[in-house]
Tab-separated table of C-alpha atoms and ligand atoms in Angstrom:
chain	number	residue	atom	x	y	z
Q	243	UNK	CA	27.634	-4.712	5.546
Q	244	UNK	CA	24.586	-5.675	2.919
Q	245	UNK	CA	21.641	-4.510	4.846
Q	246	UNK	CA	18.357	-5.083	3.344
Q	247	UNK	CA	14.586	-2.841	3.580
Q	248	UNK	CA	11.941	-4.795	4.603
Q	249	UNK	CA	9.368	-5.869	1.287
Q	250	UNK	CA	5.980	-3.993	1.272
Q	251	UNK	CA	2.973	-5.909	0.802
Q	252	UNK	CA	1.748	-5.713	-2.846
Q	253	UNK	CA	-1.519	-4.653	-2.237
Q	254	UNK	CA	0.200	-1.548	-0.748
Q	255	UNK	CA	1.134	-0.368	-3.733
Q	256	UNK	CA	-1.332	2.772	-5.086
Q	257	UNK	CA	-1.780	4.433	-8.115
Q	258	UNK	CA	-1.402	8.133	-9.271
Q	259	UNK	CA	-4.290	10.173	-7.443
Q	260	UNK	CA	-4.416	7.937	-4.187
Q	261	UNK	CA	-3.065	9.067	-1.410
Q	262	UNK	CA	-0.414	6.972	0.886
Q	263	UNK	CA	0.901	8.240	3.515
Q	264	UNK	CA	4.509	6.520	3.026
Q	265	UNK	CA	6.751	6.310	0.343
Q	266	UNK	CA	7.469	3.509	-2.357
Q	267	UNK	CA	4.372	4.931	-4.554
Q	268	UNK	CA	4.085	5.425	-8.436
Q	269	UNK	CA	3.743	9.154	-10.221
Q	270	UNK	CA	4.519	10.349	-13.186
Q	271	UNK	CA	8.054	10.662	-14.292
Q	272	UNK	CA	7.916	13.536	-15.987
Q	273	UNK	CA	6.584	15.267	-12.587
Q	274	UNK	CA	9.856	13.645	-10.963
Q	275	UNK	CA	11.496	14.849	-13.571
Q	276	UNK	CA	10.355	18.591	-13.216
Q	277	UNK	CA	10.958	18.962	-8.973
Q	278	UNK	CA	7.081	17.790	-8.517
Q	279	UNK	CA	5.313	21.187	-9.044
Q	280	UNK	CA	3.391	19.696	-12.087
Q	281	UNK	CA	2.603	16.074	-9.990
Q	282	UNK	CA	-0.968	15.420	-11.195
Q	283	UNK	CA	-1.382	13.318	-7.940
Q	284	UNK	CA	-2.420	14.496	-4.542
Q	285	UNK	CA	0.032	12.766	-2.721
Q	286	UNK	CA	1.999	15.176	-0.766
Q	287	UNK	CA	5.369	13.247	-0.195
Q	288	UNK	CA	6.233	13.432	-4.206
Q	289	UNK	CA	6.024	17.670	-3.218
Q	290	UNK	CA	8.247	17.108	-0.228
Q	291	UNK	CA	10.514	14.679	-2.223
Q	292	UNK	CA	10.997	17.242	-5.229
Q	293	UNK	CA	13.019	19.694	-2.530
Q	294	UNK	CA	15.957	18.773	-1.934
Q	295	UNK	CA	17.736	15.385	-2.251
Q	296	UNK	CA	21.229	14.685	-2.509
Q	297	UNK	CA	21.368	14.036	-6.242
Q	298	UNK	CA	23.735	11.327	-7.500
Q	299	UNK	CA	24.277	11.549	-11.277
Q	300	UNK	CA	25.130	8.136	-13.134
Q	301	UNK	CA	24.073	5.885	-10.147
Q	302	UNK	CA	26.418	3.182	-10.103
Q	303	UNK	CA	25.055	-0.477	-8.792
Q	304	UNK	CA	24.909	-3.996	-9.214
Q	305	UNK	CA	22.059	-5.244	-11.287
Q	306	UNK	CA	20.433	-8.868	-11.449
Q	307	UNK	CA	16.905	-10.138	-12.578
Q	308	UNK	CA	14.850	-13.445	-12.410
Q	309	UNK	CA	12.131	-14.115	-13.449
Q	310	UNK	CA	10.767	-17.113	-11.220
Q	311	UNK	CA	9.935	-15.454	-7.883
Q	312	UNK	CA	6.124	-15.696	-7.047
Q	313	UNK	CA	4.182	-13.434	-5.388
Q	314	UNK	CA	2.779	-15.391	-1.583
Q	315	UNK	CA	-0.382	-16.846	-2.194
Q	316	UNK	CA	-1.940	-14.949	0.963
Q	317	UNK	CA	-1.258	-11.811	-1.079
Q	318	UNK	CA	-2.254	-12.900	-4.538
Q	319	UNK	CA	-5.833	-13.150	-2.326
Q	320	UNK	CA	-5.802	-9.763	-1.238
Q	321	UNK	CA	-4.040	-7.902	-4.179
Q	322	UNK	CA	-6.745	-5.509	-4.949
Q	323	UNK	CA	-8.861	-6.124	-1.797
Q	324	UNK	CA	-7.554	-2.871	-0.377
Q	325	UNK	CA	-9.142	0.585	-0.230
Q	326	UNK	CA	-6.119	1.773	-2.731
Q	327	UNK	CA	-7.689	-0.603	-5.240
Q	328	UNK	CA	-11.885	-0.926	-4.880
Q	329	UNK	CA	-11.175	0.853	-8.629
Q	330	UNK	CA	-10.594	-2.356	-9.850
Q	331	UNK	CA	-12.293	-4.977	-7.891
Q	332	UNK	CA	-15.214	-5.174	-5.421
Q	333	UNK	CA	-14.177	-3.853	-1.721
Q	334	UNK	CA	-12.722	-6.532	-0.195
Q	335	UNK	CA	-14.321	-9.109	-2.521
Q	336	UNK	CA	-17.529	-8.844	-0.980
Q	337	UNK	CA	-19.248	-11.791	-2.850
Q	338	UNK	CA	-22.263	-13.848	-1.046
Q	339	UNK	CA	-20.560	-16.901	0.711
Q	340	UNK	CA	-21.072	-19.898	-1.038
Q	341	UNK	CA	-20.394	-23.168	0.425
Q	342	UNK	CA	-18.170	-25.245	-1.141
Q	343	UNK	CA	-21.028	-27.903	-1.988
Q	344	UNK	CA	-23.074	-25.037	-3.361
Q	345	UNK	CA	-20.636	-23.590	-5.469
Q	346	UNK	CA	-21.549	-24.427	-9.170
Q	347	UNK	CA	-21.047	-22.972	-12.926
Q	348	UNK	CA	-23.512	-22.579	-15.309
Q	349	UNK	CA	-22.053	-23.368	-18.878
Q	350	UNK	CA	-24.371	-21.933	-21.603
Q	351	UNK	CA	-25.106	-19.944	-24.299
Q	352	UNK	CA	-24.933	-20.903	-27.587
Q	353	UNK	CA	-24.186	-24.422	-27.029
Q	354	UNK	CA	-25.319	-28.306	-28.170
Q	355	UNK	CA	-25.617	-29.358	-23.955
Q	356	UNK	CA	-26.253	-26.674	-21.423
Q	357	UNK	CA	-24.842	-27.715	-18.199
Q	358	UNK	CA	-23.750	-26.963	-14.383
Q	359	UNK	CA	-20.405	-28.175	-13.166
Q	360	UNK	CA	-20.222	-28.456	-8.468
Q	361	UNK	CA	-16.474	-27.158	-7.527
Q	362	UNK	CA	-16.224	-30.384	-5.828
Q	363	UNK	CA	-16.256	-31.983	-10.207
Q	364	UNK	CA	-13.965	-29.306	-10.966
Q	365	UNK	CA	-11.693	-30.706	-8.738
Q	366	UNK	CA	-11.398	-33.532	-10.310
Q	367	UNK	CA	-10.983	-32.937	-13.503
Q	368	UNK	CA	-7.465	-33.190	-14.863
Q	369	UNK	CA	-5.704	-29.962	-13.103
Q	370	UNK	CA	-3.557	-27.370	-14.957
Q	371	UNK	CA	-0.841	-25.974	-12.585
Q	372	UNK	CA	0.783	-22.766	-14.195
Q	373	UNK	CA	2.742	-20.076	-13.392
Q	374	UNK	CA	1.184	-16.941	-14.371
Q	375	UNK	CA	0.920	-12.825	-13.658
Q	376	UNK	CA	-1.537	-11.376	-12.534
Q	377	UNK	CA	-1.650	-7.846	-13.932
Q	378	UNK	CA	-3.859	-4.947	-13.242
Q	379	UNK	CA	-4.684	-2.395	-15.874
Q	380	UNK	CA	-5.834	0.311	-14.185
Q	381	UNK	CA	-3.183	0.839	-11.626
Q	382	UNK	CA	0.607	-0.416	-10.815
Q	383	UNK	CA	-0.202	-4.081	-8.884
Q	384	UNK	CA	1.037	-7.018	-10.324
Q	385	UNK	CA	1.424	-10.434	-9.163
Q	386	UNK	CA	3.100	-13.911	-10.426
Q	387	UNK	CA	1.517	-16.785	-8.825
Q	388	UNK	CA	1.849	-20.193	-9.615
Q	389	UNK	CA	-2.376	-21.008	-9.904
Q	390	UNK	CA	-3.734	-24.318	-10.627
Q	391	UNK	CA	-7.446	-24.881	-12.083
Q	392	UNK	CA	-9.367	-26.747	-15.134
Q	393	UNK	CA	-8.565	-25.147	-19.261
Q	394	UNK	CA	-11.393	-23.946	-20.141
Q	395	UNK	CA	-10.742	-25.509	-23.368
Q	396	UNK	CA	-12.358	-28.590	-21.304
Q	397	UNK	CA	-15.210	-27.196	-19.902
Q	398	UNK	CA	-16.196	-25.964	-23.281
Q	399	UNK	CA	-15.702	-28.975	-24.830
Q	400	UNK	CA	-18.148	-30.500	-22.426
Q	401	UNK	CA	-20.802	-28.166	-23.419
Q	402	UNK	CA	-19.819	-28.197	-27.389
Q	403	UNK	CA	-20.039	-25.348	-29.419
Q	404	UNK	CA	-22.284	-23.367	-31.659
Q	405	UNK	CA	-21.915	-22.714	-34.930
Q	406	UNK	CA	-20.421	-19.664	-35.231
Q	407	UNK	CA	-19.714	-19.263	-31.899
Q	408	UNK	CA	-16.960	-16.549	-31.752
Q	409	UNK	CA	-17.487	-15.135	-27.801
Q	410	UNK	CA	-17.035	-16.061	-24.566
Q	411	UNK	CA	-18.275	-14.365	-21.327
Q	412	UNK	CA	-17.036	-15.268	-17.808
Q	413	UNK	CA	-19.925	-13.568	-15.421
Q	414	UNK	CA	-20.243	-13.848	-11.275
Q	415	UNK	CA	-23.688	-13.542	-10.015
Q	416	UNK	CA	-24.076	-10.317	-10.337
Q	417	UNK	CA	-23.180	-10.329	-14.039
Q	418	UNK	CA	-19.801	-8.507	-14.105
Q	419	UNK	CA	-17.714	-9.697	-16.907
Q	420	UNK	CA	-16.256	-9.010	-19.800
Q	421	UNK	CA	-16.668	-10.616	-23.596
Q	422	UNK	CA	-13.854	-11.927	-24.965
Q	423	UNK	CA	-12.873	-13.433	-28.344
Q	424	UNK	CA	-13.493	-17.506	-27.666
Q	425	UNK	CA	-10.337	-17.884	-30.034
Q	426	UNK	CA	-8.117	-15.464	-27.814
Q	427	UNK	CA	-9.365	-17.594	-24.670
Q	428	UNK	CA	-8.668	-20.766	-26.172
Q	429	UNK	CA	-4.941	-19.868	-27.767
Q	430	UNK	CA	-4.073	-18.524	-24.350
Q	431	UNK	CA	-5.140	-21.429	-22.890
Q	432	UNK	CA	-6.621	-19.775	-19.964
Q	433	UNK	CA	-7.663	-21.383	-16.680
Q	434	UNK	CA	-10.069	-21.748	-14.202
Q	435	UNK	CA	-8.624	-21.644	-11.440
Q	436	UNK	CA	-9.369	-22.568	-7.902
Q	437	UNK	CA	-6.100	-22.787	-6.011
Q	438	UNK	CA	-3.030	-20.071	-5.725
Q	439	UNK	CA	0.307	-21.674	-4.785
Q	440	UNK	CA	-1.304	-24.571	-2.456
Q	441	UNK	CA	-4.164	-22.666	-1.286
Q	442	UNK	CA	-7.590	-22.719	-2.340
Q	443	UNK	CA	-9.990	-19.852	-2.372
Q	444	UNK	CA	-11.691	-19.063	0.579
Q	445	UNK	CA	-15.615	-21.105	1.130
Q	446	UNK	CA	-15.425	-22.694	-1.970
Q	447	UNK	CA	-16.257	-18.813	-3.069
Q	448	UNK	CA	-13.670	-17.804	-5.112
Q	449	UNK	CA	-13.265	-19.210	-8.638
Q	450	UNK	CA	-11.179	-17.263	-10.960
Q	451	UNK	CA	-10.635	-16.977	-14.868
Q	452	UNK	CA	-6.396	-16.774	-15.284
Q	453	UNK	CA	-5.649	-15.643	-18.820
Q	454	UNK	CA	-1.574	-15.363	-19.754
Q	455	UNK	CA	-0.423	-11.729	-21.297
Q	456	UNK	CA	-4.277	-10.293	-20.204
Q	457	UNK	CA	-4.855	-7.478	-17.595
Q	458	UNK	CA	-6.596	-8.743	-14.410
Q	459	UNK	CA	-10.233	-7.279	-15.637
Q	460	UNK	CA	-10.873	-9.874	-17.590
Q	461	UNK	CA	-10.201	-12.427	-14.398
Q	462	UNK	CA	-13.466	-12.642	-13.105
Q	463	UNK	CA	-13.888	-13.546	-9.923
Q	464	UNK	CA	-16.604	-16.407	-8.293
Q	465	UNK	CA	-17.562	-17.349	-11.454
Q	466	UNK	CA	-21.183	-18.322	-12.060
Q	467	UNK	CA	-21.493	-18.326	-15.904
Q	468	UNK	CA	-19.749	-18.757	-18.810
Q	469	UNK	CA	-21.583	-18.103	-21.690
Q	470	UNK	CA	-20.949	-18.701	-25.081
Q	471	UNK	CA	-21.907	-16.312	-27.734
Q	472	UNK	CA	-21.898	-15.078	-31.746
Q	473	UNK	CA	-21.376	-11.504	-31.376
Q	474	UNK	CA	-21.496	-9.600	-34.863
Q	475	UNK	CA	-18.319	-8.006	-34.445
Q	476	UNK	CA	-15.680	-10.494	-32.053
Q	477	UNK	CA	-14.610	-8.178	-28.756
Q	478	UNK	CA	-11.463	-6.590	-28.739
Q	479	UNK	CA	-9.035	-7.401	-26.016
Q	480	UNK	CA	-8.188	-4.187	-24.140
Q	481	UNK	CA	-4.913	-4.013	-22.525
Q	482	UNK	CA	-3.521	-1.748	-19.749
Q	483	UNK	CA	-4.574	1.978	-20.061
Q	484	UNK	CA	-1.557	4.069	-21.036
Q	485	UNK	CA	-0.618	5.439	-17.461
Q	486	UNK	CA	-0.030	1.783	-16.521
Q	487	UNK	CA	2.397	0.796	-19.444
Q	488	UNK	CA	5.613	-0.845	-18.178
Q	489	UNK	CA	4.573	-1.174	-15.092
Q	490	UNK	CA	7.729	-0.744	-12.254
Q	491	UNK	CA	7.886	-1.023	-8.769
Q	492	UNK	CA	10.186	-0.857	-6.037
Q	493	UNK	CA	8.844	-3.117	-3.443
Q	494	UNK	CA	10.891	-2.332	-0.369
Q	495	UNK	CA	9.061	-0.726	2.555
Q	496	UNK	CA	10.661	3.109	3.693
Q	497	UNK	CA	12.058	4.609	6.409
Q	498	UNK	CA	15.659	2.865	7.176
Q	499	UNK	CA	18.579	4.465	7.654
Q	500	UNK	CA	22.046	3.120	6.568
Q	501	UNK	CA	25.426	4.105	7.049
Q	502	UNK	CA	27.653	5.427	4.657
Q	503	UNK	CA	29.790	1.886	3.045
Q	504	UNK	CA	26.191	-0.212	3.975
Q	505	UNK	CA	24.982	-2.305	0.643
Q	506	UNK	CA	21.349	-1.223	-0.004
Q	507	UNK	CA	19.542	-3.997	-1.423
Q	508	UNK	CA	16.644	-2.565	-3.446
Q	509	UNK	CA	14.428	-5.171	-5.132
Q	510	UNK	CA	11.077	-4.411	-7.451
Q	511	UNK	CA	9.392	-5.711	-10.610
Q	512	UNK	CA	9.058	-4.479	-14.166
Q	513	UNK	CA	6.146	-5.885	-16.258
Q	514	UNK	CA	4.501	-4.452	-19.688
Q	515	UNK	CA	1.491	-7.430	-19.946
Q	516	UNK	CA	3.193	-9.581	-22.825
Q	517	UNK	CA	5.502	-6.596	-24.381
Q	518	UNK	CA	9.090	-7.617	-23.437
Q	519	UNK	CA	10.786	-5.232	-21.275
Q	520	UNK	CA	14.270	-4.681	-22.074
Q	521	UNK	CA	15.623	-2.649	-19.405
Q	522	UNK	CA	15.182	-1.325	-15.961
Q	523	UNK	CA	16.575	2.214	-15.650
Q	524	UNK	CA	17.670	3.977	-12.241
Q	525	UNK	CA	18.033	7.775	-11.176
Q	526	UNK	CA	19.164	9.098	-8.342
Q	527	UNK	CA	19.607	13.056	-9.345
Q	528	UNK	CA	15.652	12.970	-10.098
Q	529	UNK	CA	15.351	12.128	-13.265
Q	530	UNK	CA	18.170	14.142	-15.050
Q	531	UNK	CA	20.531	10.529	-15.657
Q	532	UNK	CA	19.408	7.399	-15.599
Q	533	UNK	CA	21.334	4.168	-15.952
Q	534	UNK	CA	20.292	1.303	-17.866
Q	535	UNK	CA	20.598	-2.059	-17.561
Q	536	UNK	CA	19.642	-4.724	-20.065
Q	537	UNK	CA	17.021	-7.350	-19.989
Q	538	UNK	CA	16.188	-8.030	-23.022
Q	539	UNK	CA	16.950	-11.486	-22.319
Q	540	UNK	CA	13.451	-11.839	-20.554
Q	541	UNK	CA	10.927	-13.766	-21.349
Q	542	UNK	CA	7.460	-12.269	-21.484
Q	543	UNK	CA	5.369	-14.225	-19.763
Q	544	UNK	CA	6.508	-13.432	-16.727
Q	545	UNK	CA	7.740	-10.565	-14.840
Q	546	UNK	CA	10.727	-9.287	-14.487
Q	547	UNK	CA	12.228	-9.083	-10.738
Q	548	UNK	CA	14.576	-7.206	-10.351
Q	549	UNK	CA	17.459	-6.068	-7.688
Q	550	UNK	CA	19.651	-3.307	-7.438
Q	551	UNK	CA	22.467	-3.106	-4.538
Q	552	UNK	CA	23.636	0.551	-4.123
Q	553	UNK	CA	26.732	1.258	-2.237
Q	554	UNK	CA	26.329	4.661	-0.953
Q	555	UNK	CA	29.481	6.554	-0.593
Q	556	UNK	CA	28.195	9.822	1.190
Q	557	UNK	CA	25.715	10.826	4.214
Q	558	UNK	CA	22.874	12.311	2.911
Q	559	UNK	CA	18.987	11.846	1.999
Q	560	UNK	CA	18.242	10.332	-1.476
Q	561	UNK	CA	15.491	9.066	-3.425
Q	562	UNK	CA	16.060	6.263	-6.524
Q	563	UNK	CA	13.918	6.181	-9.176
Q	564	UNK	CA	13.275	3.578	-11.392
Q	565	UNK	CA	11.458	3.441	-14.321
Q	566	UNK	CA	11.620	0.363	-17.318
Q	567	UNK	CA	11.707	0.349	-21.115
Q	568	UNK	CA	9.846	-2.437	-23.014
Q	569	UNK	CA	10.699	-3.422	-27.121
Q	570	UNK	CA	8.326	-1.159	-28.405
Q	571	UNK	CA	10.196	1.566	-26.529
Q	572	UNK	CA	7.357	2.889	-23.974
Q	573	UNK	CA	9.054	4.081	-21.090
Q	574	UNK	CA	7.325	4.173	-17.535
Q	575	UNK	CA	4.601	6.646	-17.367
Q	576	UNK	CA	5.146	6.322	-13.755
Q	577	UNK	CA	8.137	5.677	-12.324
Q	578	UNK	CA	8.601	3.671	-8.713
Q	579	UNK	CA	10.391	5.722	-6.404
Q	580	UNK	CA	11.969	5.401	-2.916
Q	581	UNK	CA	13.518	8.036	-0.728
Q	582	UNK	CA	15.851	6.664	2.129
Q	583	UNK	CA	18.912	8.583	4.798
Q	584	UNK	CA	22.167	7.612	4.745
Q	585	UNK	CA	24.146	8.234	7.991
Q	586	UNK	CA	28.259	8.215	8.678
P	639	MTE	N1	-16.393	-10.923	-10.031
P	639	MTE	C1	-15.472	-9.967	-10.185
P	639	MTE	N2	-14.272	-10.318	-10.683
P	639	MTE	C2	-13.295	-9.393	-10.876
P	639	MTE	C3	-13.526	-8.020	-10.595
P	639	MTE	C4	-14.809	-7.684	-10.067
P	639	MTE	O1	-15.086	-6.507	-9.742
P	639	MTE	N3	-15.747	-8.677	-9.885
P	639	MTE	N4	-12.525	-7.097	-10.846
P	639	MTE	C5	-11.466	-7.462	-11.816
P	639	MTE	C6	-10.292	-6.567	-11.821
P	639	MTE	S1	-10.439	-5.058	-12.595
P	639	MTE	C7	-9.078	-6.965	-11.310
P	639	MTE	S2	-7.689	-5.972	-11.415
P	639	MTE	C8	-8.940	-8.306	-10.677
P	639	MTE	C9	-8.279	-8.292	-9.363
P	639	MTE	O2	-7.550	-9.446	-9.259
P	639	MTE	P1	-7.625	-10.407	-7.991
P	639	MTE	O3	-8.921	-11.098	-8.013
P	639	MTE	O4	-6.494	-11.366	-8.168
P	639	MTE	O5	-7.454	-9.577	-6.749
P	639	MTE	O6	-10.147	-8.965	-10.510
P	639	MTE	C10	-11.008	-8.902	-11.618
P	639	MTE	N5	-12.111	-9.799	-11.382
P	640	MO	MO1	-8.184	-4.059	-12.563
């Protein structure tokens, strides 16, 4: 009988020194690895999980990925509008609410023509419907989403640039933002995007810069500026901070219990920001085998999905790891990991 978890909400996911109070969270492999004693996180379940599981050396399971399954809109939205992830993004988005008439974008800077652009002009400009991740740096949540908006290769245009303009700046209202090389921006082709899947932002509020192969700091949110710049030395573009390298997650929610003969559909994603990952790996004797499977067939600009159907052939309590390897040969500072009972 296949019987399948439930999927966890991505927002649920947290990173290493967040406390959860289920199980499905990230830590560091090497704490898996070692029974948990040396788990740099608080969160108590990776002390409880290091006791004693059934180990199953080798694990043995069919393996699939695709690359083409989104992320619903609803949750692209609220990604990192949860407590787990106020690191990364304002609580809850809490941006003034702008109507949708009084939503506008100052384009400036060094520039020939200065201007303001109304969402409501936006919107009809020629759209730009892509499908893109959404990747945050500084902890495990990652979403694909196809997003549509303007290039803002066209709203530069408009404004014409500078001589030696060499930096771009996408600021909200309260001036967060982040330079960025204009050339990066404009070889990525990034967006500005006001719909995810077929729904818009909420009150005409949320604007977002999408930028392919770029963690999700860079994506400002409600827009109110983009400025145009010669900076002395051109910004670097940062990527993920080491912890959150080949990022993995298993995105089934906990707690069911299957019978011995049941097929356990697992399902998660794998994603390194642009650096191909070539294969997922899974444990099931914490950490002391893993088995690999390839996918170095992937394409990089979008995730990797991926699903894993275990058979289990013995009652018991286990926990499966997972952890992916990308081409430059990083492995998963933190592992995904997923405990789960297995009755006769
Ligand atoms: N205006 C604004 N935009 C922002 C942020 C912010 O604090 N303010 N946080 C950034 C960070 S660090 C992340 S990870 C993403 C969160 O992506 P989301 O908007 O899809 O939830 O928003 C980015 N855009
Ligand atoms: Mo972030």
């Amino acid at each position: 009988m296949k019987r399948s978890f439930g999927l966890k909400v991505l927002g649920c996911t947290v990173g290493a020194g967040m406390v959860i109070g289920g199980i499905g969270a990230t830590m560091p492999v090497a704490a898996l690895a070692q029974g948990g004693d040396k788990a740099e996180g608080p969160i108590d379940v990776w002390q409880r999980a290091a006791v004693d599981y059934d180990k199953v050396a080798n694990v043995q399971g069919g393996f699939t990925f695709t690359q083409d399954t989104l992320t619903p809109a609803d949750e692209v939205f609220n990604l990192f509008g949860t407590a787990a992830t106020t690191i990364c993004a304002k609580p809850g988005y809490a941006f003034d609410q702008v109507t949708h008439e009084d939503y506008y974008i100052n384009v400036g800077g060094n520039v020939e023509q200065v201007y303001s652009i109304g969402l409501d002009e936006i919107e009809r400009m020629e759209a730009e419907r892509k499908e893109m991740r959404c990747t945050c740096g500084m902890s495990p949540s990652v979403a694909m989403a196809s997003v549509t908006g303007v290039k803002v290769s066209d709203l530069v245009e408009m404004a014409g640039v500078g001589p030696e303009v060499n930096t771009i700046t996408f600021k909200d209202k309260e001036g967060y933002g982040l330079p960025m090389p204009l050339s990066y921006v404009m070889d990525k082709e990034a967006l500005l995007v006001y719909q995810i899947g077929d729904k818009a932002f909420s009150d005409g509020e949320r604007v977002q810069v999408w930028i392919p192969d770029t963690v999700a700091k860079y994506f400002t949110r409600a827009v109110a500026d983009i400025e145009l710049s010669v900076s002395e030395e051109v910004p670097e573009v940062e990527g993920p901070d080491e912890e959150y390298r080949a990022k993995v997650n298993i995105l089934n929610t906990v707690g069911d219990t299957f019978k011995v003969g049941d097929l356990i559909a697992f399902e998660g994603y794998a994603d390194d920001c642009g650096t191909q990952v070539t294969a997922v790996e899974f444990s099931m004797d914490g950490g002391e085998t893993w088995t690999s499977f390839d996918t170095s067939s992937s394409n990089t600009e979008d995730w990797v999905y991926w699903h894993f159907d275990y058979v289990p052939e013995a009652a018991g309590t286990y926990k499966l790891d997972v952890r992916a390897v990308t081409e430059d040969g990083t492995v998963s500072p933190l592992a995904s990991s997923t405990v789960f009972e297995v009755e006769e």
